[in-house]
C-alpha cells in the first residue's frame, strides 16, 4: 500500500497523476488537508473522489485541531526544548487521529511536509518522497520559506528546525519538474516529474477521466494571439 498527502488542488493533481502512472494497481490512501476545500464542499468532494476510484481510501486531515494542541507559539527566542515540545504535541495529535501503523505503507509521498504528517515522519526518522510545492519551487526555496515565515512564525521555526521543504535526511527523493527549475539548479535527490510529460508519454489514456474529474476550465483566448493548450 502507498500513502499520499495533498494540501492544495495542485498537490492533488500531482498525487492523482503519480498514482495512475506508477502505482495504479496498488492499494493507496490519500490524506488531504481539510482546508483544501471549504467546509460546505468537503462532503461532496470526498464522495466525488471515492466515486472516481483514484485511491482506495481518502481522508481529510483535521490540521487545525492539531495546531490547537501545539501548546505554545514559537519565535526566534524559543528554546530547543520548547520547539521539541511543540513538535511532540503535533506529532502525538496526528498519531492519535491517524490510527494506523505507518510501517504498512510501502511508499509515502508528501506534498508540503511542513504539516502534521511531515512533522511526524521527520521526528520519527521515517523515509518519504517529497513532492515540490509548485512547479519550479524546489530551486526557489528561499522564496518559498519566506512565504511560510510570513504565514505563520511557529510553523516557520519548526520548518527550520526539522528541515522541512525536503531539506532533511528522511527524504529519499524529491519529485519536481526539472525543466521549470532555475538555471544552474542541482539536487542529487531531484527526480523529474512533469505532469504534462507524464500524461503525454505514460498515461495518455487517463487524460479524459482526469479532465472530467477536475471539470471543464473555461479560458478566454484572444483570436489575434497564438495559443497553446497543455
PDB file of N, CA and C in Angstrom, residues 51-89:
ATOM      1  N   UNK A  51     -15.803   8.114  -5.744  1.00  0.00           N
ATOM      2  CA  UNK A  51     -16.506   7.618  -6.922  1.00  0.00           C
ATOM      3  C   UNK A  51     -15.546   7.351  -8.075  1.00  0.00           C
ATOM      4  N   UNK A  52     -14.567   8.225  -8.244  1.00  0.00           N
ATOM      5  CA  UNK A  52     -13.634   8.059  -9.353  1.00  0.00           C
ATOM      6  C   UNK A  52     -12.622   6.947  -9.082  1.00  0.00           C
ATOM      7  N   UNK A  53     -12.427   6.601  -7.833  1.00  0.00           N
ATOM      8  CA  UNK A  53     -11.604   5.449  -7.510  1.00  0.00           C
ATOM      9  C   UNK A  53     -10.114   5.602  -7.722  1.00  0.00           C
ATOM     10  N   UNK A  54      -9.615   6.823  -7.712  1.00  0.00           N
ATOM     11  CA  UNK A  54      -8.168   7.008  -7.852  1.00  0.00           C
ATOM     12  C   UNK A  54      -7.433   6.371  -6.677  1.00  0.00           C
ATOM     13  N   UNK A  55      -8.039   6.481  -5.479  1.00  0.00           N
ATOM     14  CA  UNK A  55      -7.427   5.972  -4.254  1.00  0.00           C
ATOM     15  C   UNK A  55      -8.382   5.014  -3.555  1.00  0.00           C
ATOM     16  N   UNK A  56      -7.810   4.040  -2.857  1.00  0.00           N
ATOM     17  CA  UNK A  56      -8.616   3.063  -2.131  1.00  0.00           C
ATOM     18  C   UNK A  56      -9.337   3.725  -0.957  1.00  0.00           C
ATOM     19  N   UNK A  57      -8.647   4.635  -0.305  1.00  0.00           N
ATOM     20  CA  UNK A  57      -9.203   5.310   0.866  1.00  0.00           C
ATOM     21  C   UNK A  57      -8.800   6.778   0.833  1.00  0.00           C
ATOM     22  N   UNK A  58      -9.712   7.641   1.244  1.00  0.00           N
ATOM     23  CA  UNK A  58      -9.454   9.084   1.277  1.00  0.00           C
ATOM     24  C   UNK A  58      -9.892   9.628   2.629  1.00  0.00           C
ATOM     25  N   UNK A  59      -9.045  10.479   3.220  1.00  0.00           N
ATOM     26  CA  UNK A  59      -9.404  11.093   4.493  1.00  0.00           C
ATOM     27  C   UNK A  59      -8.969  12.555   4.523  1.00  0.00           C
ATOM     28  N   UNK A  60      -9.793  13.379   5.150  1.00  0.00           N
ATOM     29  CA  UNK A  60      -9.409  14.762   5.426  1.00  0.00           C
ATOM     30  C   UNK A  60      -8.608  14.798   6.726  1.00  0.00           C
ATOM     31  N   UNK A  61      -7.497  15.505   6.712  1.00  0.00           N
ATOM     32  CA  UNK A  61      -6.680  15.649   7.914  1.00  0.00           C
ATOM     33  C   UNK A  61      -7.148  16.895   8.674  1.00  0.00           C
ATOM     34  N   UNK A  62      -7.581  16.756   9.930  1.00  0.00           N
ATOM     35  CA  UNK A  62      -8.043  17.910  10.714  1.00  0.00           C
ATOM     36  C   UNK A  62      -6.859  18.728  11.248  1.00  0.00           C
ATOM     37  N   UNK A  63      -6.138  19.321  10.345  1.00  0.00           N
ATOM     38  CA  UNK A  63      -4.892  20.015  10.687  1.00  0.00           C
ATOM     39  C   UNK A  63      -5.089  21.114  11.725  1.00  0.00           C
ATOM     40  N   UNK A  64      -6.222  21.794  11.643  1.00  0.00           N
ATOM     41  CA  UNK A  64      -6.470  22.869  12.588  1.00  0.00           C
ATOM     42  C   UNK A  64      -6.547  22.347  14.020  1.00  0.00           C
ATOM     43  N   UNK A  65      -7.105  21.155  14.200  1.00  0.00           N
ATOM     44  CA  UNK A  65      -7.169  20.558  15.538  1.00  0.00           C
ATOM     45  C   UNK A  65      -5.769  20.306  16.092  1.00  0.00           C
ATOM     46  N   UNK A  66      -4.875  19.852  15.238  1.00  0.00           N
ATOM     47  CA  UNK A  66      -3.513  19.567  15.678  1.00  0.00           C
ATOM     48  C   UNK A  66      -2.793  20.849  16.088  1.00  0.00           C
ATOM     49  N   UNK A  67      -3.026  21.913  15.331  1.00  0.00           N
ATOM     50  CA  UNK A  67      -2.366  23.185  15.639  1.00  0.00           C
ATOM     51  C   UNK A  67      -2.860  23.745  16.973  1.00  0.00           C
ATOM     52  N   UNK A  68      -4.125  23.501  17.289  1.00  0.00           N
ATOM     53  CA  UNK A  68      -4.668  23.977  18.553  1.00  0.00           C
ATOM     54  C   UNK A  68      -4.048  23.254  19.741  1.00  0.00           C
ATOM     55  N   UNK A  69      -3.476  22.077  19.484  1.00  0.00           N
ATOM     56  CA  UNK A  69      -2.870  21.282  20.548  1.00  0.00           C
ATOM     57  C   UNK A  69      -1.358  21.461  20.626  1.00  0.00           C
ATOM     58  N   UNK A  70      -0.829  22.410  19.873  1.00  0.00           N
ATOM     59  CA  UNK A  70       0.634  22.560  19.840  1.00  0.00           C
ATOM     60  C   UNK A  70       1.197  23.067  21.155  1.00  0.00           C
ATOM     61  N   UNK A  71       0.370  23.741  21.951  1.00  0.00           N
ATOM     62  CA  UNK A  71       0.829  24.176  23.272  1.00  0.00           C
ATOM     63  C   UNK A  71       1.154  25.650  23.336  1.00  0.00           C
ATOM     64  N   UNK A  72       2.271  26.045  22.699  1.00  0.00           N
ATOM     65  CA  UNK A  72       2.690  27.445  22.752  1.00  0.00           C
ATOM     66  C   UNK A  72       3.077  27.927  21.360  1.00  0.00           C
ATOM     67  N   UNK A  73       3.072  29.236  21.191  1.00  0.00           N
ATOM     68  CA  UNK A  73       3.554  29.826  19.948  1.00  0.00           C
ATOM     69  C   UNK A  73       5.071  29.967  20.034  1.00  0.00           C
ATOM     70  N   UNK A  74       5.747  29.747  18.933  1.00  0.00           N
ATOM     71  CA  UNK A  74       7.210  29.818  18.898  1.00  0.00           C
ATOM     72  C   UNK A  74       7.679  31.095  18.207  1.00  0.00           C
ATOM     73  N   UNK A  75       8.885  31.523  18.580  1.00  0.00           N
ATOM     74  CA  UNK A  75       9.528  32.640  17.886  1.00  0.00           C
ATOM     75  C   UNK A  75      11.039  32.416  17.895  1.00  0.00           C
ATOM     76  N   UNK A  76      11.795  33.388  17.412  1.00  0.00           N
ATOM     77  CA  UNK A  76      13.247  33.237  17.305  1.00  0.00           C
ATOM     78  C   UNK A  76      13.938  33.026  18.640  1.00  0.00           C
ATOM     79  N   UNK A  77      13.272  33.380  19.728  1.00  0.00           N
ATOM     80  CA  UNK A  77      13.865  33.223  21.053  1.00  0.00           C
ATOM     81  C   UNK A  77      13.471  31.918  21.748  1.00  0.00           C
ATOM     82  N   UNK A  78      12.675  31.111  21.077  1.00  0.00           N
ATOM     83  CA  UNK A  78      12.239  29.847  21.672  1.00  0.00           C
ATOM     84  C   UNK A  78      13.428  28.916  21.863  1.00  0.00           C
ATOM     85  N   UNK A  79      13.421  28.174  22.949  1.00  0.00           N
ATOM     86  CA  UNK A  79      14.499  27.230  23.237  1.00  0.00           C
ATOM     87  C   UNK A  79      14.280  25.927  22.468  1.00  0.00           C
ATOM     88  N   UNK A  80      15.334  25.134  22.384  1.00  0.00           N
ATOM     89  CA  UNK A  80      15.219  23.842  21.708  1.00  0.00           C
ATOM     90  C   UNK A  80      14.190  22.959  22.419  1.00  0.00           C
ATOM     91  N   UNK A  81      14.151  23.046  23.730  1.00  0.00           N
ATOM     92  CA  UNK A  81      13.179  22.266  24.484  1.00  0.00           C
ATOM     93  C   UNK A  81      11.752  22.672  24.135  1.00  0.00           C
ATOM     94  N   UNK A  82      11.525  23.964  24.015  1.00  0.00           N
ATOM     95  CA  UNK A  82      10.190  24.453  23.651  1.00  0.00           C
ATOM     96  C   UNK A  82       9.797  24.002  22.244  1.00  0.00           C
ATOM     97  N   UNK A  83      10.741  24.073  21.313  1.00  0.00           N
ATOM     98  CA  UNK A  83      10.467  23.649  19.937  1.00  0.00           C
ATOM     99  C   UNK A  83      10.124  22.166  19.901  1.00  0.00           C
ATOM    100  N   UNK A  84      10.908  21.361  20.615  1.00  0.00           N
ATOM    101  CA  UNK A  84      10.653  19.921  20.635  1.00  0.00           C
ATOM    102  C   UNK A  84       9.329  19.582  21.310  1.00  0.00           C
ATOM    103  N   UNK A  85       8.934  20.370  22.288  1.00  0.00           N
ATOM    104  CA  UNK A  85       7.648  20.148  22.948  1.00  0.00           C
ATOM    105  C   UNK A  85       6.501  20.358  21.972  1.00  0.00           C
ATOM    106  N   UNK A  86       6.582  21.428  21.184  1.00  0.00           N
ATOM    107  CA  UNK A  86       5.541  21.698  20.186  1.00  0.00           C
ATOM    108  C   UNK A  86       5.516  20.597  19.129  1.00  0.00           C
ATOM    109  N   UNK A  87       6.687  20.173  18.689  1.00  0.00           N
ATOM    110  CA  UNK A  87       6.778  19.093  17.702  1.00  0.00           C
ATOM    111  C   UNK A  87       6.165  17.809  18.254  1.00  0.00           C
ATOM    112  N   UNK A  88       6.470  17.493  19.503  1.00  0.00           N
ATOM    113  CA  UNK A  88       5.912  16.296  20.144  1.00  0.00           C
ATOM    114  C   UNK A  88       4.389  16.382  20.247  1.00  0.00           C
ATOM    115  N   UNK A  89       3.892  17.570  20.585  1.00  0.00           N
ATOM    116  CA  UNK A  89       2.448  17.744  20.723  1.00  0.00           C
ATOM    117  C   UNK A  89       1.724  17.541  19.391  1.00  0.00           C
TER     118      UNK A  89
END
